[in-house]
Short mmCIF file of C-alpha atoms in Angstrom, two decimals:
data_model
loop_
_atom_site.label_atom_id
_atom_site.label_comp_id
_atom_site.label_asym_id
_atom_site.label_seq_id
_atom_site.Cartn_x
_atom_site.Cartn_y
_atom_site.Cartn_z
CA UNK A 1 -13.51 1.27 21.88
CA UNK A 2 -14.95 -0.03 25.33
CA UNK A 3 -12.92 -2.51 27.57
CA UNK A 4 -14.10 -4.62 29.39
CA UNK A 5 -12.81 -6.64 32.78
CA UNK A 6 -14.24 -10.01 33.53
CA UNK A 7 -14.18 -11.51 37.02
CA UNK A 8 -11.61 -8.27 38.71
CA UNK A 9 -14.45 -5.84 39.25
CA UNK A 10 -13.64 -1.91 38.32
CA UNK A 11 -9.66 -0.90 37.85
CA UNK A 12 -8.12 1.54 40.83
CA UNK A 13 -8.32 4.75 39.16
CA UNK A 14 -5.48 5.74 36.84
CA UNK A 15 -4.72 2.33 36.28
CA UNK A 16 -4.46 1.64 32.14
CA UNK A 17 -5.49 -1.71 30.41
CA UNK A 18 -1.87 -3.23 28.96
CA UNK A 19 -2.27 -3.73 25.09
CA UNK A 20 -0.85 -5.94 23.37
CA UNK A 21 1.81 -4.25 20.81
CA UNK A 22 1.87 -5.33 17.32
CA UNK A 23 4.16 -8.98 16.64
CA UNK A 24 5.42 -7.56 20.53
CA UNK A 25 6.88 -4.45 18.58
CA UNK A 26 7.12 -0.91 19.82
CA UNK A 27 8.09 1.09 16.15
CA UNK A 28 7.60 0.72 12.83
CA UNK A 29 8.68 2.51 9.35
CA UNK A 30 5.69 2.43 7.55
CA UNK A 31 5.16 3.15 3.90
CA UNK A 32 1.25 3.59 2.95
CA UNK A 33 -0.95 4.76 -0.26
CA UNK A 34 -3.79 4.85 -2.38
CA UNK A 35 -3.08 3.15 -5.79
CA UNK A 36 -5.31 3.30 -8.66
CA UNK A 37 -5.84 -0.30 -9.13
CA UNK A 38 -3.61 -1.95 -12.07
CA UNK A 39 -5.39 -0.62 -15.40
CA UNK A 40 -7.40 1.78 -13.73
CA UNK A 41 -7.18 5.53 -14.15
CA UNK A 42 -6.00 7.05 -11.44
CA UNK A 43 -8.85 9.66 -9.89
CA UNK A 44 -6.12 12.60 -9.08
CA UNK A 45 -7.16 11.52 -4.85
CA UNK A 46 -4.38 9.31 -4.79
CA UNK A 47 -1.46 10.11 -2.24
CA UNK A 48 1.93 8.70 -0.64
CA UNK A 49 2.71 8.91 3.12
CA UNK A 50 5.92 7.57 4.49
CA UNK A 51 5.79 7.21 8.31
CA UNK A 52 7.31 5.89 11.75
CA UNK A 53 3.97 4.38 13.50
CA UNK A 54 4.75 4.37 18.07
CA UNK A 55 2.84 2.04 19.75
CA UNK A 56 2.49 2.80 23.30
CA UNK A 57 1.49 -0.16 26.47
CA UNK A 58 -1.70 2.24 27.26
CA UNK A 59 -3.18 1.60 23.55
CA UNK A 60 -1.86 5.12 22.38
CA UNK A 61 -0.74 4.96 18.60
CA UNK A 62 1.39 7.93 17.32
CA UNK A 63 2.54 8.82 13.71
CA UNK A 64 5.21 10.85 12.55
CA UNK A 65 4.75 11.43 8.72
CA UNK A 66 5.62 13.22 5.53
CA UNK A 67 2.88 13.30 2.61
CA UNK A 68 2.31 13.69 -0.83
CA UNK A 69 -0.68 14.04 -2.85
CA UNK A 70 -0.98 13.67 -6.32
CA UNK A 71 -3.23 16.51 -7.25
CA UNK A 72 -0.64 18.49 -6.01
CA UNK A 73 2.82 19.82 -7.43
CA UNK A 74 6.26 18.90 -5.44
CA UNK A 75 8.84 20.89 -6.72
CA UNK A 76 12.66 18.19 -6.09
CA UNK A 77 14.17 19.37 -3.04
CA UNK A 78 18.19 19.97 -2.56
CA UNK A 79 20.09 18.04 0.27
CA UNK A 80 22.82 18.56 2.11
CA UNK A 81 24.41 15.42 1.18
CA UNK A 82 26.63 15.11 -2.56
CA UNK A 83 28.46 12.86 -5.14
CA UNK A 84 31.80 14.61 -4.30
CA UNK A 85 34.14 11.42 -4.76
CA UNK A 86 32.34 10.52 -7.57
CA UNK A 87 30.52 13.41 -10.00
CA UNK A 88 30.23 15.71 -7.24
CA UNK A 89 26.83 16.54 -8.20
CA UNK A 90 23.88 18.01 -5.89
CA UNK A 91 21.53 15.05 -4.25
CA UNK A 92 17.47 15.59 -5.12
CA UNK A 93 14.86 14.23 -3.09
CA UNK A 94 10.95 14.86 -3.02
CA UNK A 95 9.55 18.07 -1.95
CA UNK A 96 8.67 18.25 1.60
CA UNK A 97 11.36 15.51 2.81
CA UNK A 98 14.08 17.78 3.07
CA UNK A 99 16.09 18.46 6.39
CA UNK A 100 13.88 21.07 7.88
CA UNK A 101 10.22 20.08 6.07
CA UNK A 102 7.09 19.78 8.51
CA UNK A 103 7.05 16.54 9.73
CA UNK A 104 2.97 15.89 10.17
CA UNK A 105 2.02 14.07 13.51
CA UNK A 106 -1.09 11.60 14.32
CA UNK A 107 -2.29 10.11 17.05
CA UNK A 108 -4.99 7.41 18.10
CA UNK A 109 -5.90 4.07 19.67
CA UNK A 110 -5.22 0.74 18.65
CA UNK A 111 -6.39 -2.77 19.47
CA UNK A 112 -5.11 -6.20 18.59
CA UNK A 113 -6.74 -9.55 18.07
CA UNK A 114 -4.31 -12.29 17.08
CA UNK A 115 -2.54 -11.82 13.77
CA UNK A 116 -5.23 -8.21 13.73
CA UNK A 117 -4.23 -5.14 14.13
CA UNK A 118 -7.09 -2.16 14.25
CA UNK A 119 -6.07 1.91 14.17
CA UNK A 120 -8.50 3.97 15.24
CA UNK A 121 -7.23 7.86 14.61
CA UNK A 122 -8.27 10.90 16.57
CA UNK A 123 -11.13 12.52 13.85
CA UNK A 124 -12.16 9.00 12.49
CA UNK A 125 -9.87 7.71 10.28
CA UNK A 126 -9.54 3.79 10.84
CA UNK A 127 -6.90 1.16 9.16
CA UNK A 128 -6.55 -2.63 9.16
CA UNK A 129 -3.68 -4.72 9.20
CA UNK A 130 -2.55 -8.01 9.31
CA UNK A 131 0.76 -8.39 11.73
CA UNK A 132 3.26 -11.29 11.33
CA UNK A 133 6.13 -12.22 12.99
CA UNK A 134 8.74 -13.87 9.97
CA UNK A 135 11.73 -13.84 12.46
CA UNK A 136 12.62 -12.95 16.14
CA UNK A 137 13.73 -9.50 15.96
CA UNK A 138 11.22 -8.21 13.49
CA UNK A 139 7.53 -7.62 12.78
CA UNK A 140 5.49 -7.13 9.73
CA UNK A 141 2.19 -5.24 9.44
CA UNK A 142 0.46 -4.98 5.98
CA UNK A 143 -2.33 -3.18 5.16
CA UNK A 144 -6.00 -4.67 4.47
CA UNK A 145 -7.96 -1.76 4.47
CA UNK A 146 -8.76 1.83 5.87
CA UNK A 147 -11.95 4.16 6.23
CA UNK A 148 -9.42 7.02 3.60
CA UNK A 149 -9.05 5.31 0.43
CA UNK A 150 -5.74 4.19 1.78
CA UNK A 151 -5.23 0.61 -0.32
CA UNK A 152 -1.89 -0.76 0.29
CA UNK A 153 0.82 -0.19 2.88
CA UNK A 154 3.48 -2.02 4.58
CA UNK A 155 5.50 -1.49 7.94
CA UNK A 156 8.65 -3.45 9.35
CA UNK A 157 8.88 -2.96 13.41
CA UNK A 158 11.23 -3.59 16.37
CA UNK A 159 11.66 -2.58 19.89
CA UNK A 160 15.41 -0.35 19.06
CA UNK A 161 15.71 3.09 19.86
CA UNK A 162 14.45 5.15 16.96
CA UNK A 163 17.52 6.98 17.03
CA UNK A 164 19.86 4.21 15.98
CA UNK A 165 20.45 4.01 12.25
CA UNK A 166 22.77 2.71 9.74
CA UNK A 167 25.61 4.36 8.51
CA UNK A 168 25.77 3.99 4.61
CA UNK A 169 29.36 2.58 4.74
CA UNK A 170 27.83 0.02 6.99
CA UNK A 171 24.82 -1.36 5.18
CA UNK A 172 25.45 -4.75 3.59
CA UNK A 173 26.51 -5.03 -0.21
CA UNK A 174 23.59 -6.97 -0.93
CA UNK A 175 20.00 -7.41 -3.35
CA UNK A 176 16.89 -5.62 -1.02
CA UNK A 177 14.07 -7.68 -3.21
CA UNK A 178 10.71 -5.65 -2.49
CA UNK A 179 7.50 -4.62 -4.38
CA UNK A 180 5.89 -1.23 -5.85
CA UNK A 181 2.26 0.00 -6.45
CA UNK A 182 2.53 3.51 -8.47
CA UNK A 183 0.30 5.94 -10.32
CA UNK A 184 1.99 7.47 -13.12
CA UNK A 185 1.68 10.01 -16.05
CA UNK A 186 2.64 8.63 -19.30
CA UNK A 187 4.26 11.13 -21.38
CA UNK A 188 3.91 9.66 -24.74
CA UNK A 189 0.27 9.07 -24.48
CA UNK A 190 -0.92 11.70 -22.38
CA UNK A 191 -2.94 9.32 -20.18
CA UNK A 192 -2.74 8.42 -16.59
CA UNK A 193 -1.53 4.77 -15.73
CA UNK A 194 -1.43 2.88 -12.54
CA UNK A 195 0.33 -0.75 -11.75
CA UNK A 196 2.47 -2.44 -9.43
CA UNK A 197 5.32 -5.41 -9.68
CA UNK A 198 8.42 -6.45 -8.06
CA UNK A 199 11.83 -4.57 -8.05
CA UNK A 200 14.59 -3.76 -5.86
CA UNK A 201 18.20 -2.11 -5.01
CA UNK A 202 21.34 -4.42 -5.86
CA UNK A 203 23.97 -2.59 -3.90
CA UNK A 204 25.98 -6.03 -4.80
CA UNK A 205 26.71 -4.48 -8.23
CA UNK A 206 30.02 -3.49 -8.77
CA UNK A 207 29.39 -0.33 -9.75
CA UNK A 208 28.33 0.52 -6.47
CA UNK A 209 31.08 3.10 -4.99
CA UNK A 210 31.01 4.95 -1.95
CA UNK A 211 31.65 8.80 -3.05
CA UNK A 212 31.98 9.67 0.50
CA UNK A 213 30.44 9.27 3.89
CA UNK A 214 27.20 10.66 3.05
CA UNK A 215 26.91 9.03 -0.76
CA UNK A 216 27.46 5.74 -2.55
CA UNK A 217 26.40 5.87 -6.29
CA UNK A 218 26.46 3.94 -9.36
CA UNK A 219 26.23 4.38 -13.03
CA UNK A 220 24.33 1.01 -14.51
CA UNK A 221 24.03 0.00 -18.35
CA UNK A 222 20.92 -1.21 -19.07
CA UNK A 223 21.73 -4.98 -20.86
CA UNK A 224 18.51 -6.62 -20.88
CA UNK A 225 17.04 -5.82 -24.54
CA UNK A 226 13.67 -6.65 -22.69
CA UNK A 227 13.73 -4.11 -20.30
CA UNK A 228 11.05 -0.81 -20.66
CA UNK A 229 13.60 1.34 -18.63
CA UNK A 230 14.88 4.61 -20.37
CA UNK A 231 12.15 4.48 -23.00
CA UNK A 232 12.80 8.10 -23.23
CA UNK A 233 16.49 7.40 -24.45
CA UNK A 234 16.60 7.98 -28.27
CA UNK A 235 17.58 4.91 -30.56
CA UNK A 236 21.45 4.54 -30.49
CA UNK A 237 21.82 6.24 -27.12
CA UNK A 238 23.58 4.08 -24.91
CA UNK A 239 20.83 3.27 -22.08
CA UNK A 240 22.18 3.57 -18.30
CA UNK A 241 20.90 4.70 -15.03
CA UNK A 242 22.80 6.82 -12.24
CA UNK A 243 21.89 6.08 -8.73
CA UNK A 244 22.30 8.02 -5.32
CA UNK A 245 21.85 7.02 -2.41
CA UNK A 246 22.14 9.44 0.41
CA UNK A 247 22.16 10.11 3.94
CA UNK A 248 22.32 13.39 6.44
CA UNK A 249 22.63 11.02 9.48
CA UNK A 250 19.68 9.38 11.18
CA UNK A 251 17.22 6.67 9.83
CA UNK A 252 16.16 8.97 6.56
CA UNK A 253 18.05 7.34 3.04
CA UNK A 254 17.91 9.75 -0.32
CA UNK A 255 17.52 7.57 -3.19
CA UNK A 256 17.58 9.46 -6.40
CA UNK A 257 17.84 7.79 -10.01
CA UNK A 258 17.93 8.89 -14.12
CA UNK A 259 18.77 7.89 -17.45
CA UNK A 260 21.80 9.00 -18.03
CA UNK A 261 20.59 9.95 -21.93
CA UNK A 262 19.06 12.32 -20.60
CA UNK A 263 22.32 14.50 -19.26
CA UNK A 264 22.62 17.53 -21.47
CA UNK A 265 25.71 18.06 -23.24
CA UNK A 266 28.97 17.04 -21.49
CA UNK A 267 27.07 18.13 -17.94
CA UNK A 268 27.69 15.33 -15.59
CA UNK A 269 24.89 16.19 -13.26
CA UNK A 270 21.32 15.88 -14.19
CA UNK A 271 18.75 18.91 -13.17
CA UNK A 272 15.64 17.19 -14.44
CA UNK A 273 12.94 14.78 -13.88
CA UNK A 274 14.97 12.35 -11.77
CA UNK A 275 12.75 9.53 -9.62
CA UNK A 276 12.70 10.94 -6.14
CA UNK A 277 12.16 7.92 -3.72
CA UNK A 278 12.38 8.99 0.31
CA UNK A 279 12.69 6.15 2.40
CA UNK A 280 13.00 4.82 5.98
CA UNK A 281 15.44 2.55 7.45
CA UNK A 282 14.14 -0.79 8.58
CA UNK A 283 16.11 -2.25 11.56
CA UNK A 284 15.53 -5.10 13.46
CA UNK A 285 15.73 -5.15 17.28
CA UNK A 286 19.67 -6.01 17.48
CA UNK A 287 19.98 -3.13 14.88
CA UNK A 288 20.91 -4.82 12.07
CA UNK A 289 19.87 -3.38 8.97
CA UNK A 290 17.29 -5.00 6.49
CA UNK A 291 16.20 -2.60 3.58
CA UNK A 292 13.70 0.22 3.68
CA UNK A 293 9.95 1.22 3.13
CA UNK A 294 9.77 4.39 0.83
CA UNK A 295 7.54 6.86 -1.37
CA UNK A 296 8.37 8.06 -5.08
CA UNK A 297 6.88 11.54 -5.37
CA UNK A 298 8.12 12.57 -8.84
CA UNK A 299 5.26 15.00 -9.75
CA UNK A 300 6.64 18.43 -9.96
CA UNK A 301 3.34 19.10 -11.48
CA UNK A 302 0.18 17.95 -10.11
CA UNK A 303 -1.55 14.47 -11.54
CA UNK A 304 2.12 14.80 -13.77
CA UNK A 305 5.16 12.31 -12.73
CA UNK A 306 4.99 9.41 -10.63
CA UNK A 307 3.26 8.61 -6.80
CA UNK A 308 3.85 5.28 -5.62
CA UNK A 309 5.02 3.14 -2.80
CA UNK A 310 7.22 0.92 -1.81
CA UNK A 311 9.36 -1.74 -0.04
CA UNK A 312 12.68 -3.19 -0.87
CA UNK A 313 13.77 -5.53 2.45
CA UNK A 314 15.53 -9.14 2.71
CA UNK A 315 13.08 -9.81 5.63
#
């Protein structure tokens, strides 16, 4: 994009136009998609990318990102991290967001115009957000459009170091309210679905225990003769969901969840289908924590499972 300078003649050379970052923020965890719209087929294009957008003074824009596709197969991934404390069982997450997976880099030019925000990538790939600013300490940017087929997205920012994070002993006992937009195989019809509602994680449950430093979990009946959760439980089976949520240090969170009708046996520990949701941390700029912007990439098989996004924050 050209710039511009009215009335100060030419710029000294090597001097950079200052750009204004988005809601004055530096970072931002960024979750971002392309969602079959609700009722709609979904095409087998559609894809997931979690990522930590840097804005620089200069104009630069850098991403760090993982990605998922769904016309492509993402075998669950082991962590580090456990349940020992509670079932001591191994922690899954989503192929590709393991401790050691490629982490994919981008970079660019941005511009923005008021409440606008414009991306311009290096090989032509352009996005469009709107930025607002709901609170000193934290920005919002949420997608309007993009040049990819990306369709919805949404990024929390601040000016802290991206190396501070939140210990899991540390992050408040609390409801993280937030929305989803997924694309989904349904197993009992064979067809493809897409949708997208409200949800979130209620680590005020008291069920919520922390297994140890690197783990809380939580074993949840399902009470609400209304809910569609566990379909795949059998009639009589008692219909519950076992949570994880995980850390190996830094701003990364493992969320992991399945119906526990599903357990084989007396095992304790579930090797199956389990919803793999990687997230990011979202921390405001006196590092206080406020939820997280993830992925689910459940499709071990491609165009099987679910791809989705989504946000659960109290911003």
């Amino acid at each position: 994009m050209l710039l511009t300078v009215a009335l100060t003649g030419a710029l000294p050379p090597g001097t950079a136009l200052a750009v204004d970052r988005p809601g004055g923020k530096q970072s931002f965890a960024v979750t971002v998609g392309q969602v079959a719209p609700k009722g709609t087929t979904p095409t087998g294009k559609e894809f997931s990318r979690l990522a930590m957008y840097y804005f620089d003074p200069d104009g630069v824009v850098r991403q760090a990102f993982w990605f998922w596709s769904w016309n492509q197969g993402y075998p669950a991934a082991t962590i580090g991290a456990s349940s020992a404390g509670c079932d001591n069982c191994k922690i899954h997450t989503a192929g590709g967001f393991q401790t050691g997976a490629e982490v994919k880099e981008l970079r660019g030019r941005y511009t923005t115009t008021g409440d606008k925000l414009a991306v311009n990538w290096d090989g032509g790939a352009t996005e469009s957000w709107t930025v607002a600013r709901p609170e000193p300490g934290i920005s919002v940017i949420s997608l309007t459009g993009s040049s990819y087929g990306a369709n919805v997205g949404q990024g929390y920012g601040s000016n802290i170091r991206n190396t501070v994070a939140v210990q899991l002993k540390d992050i408040p006992k609390k409801y993280y309210p937030g929305r989803y937009s997924y694309n989904a195989y349904d197993a009992k019809t064979g067809k493809l679905v897409s949708g997208t509602g409200t949800s979130g994680i209620n680590l005020s449950l008291p069920e919520w225990k922390q297994c140890n430093g690197n783990c809380l979990s939580a074993g949840v009946e399902i009470t609400d003769p209304e809910s569609t959760a566990c379909t795949a439980c059998k009639p009589g089976e008692k219909r519950a969901i076992r949570y994880y949520l995980a850390s190996e240090g830094g701003r990364k969170n493992f969320y992991e969840h399945f119906c526990t009708c599903l357990l084989q046996g007396s095992a304790a520990c579930y090797n199956g289908g389990s919803h793999l949701k990687p997230q990011l941390q979202v921390i405001d700029d006196s590092g206080r924590f406020r939820g997280w912007v993830g992925v689910e990439a459940q499709h071990r098989i491609a165009n099987r499972g679910t791809i989705a996004v989504h946000w659960y924050t109290d911003v």
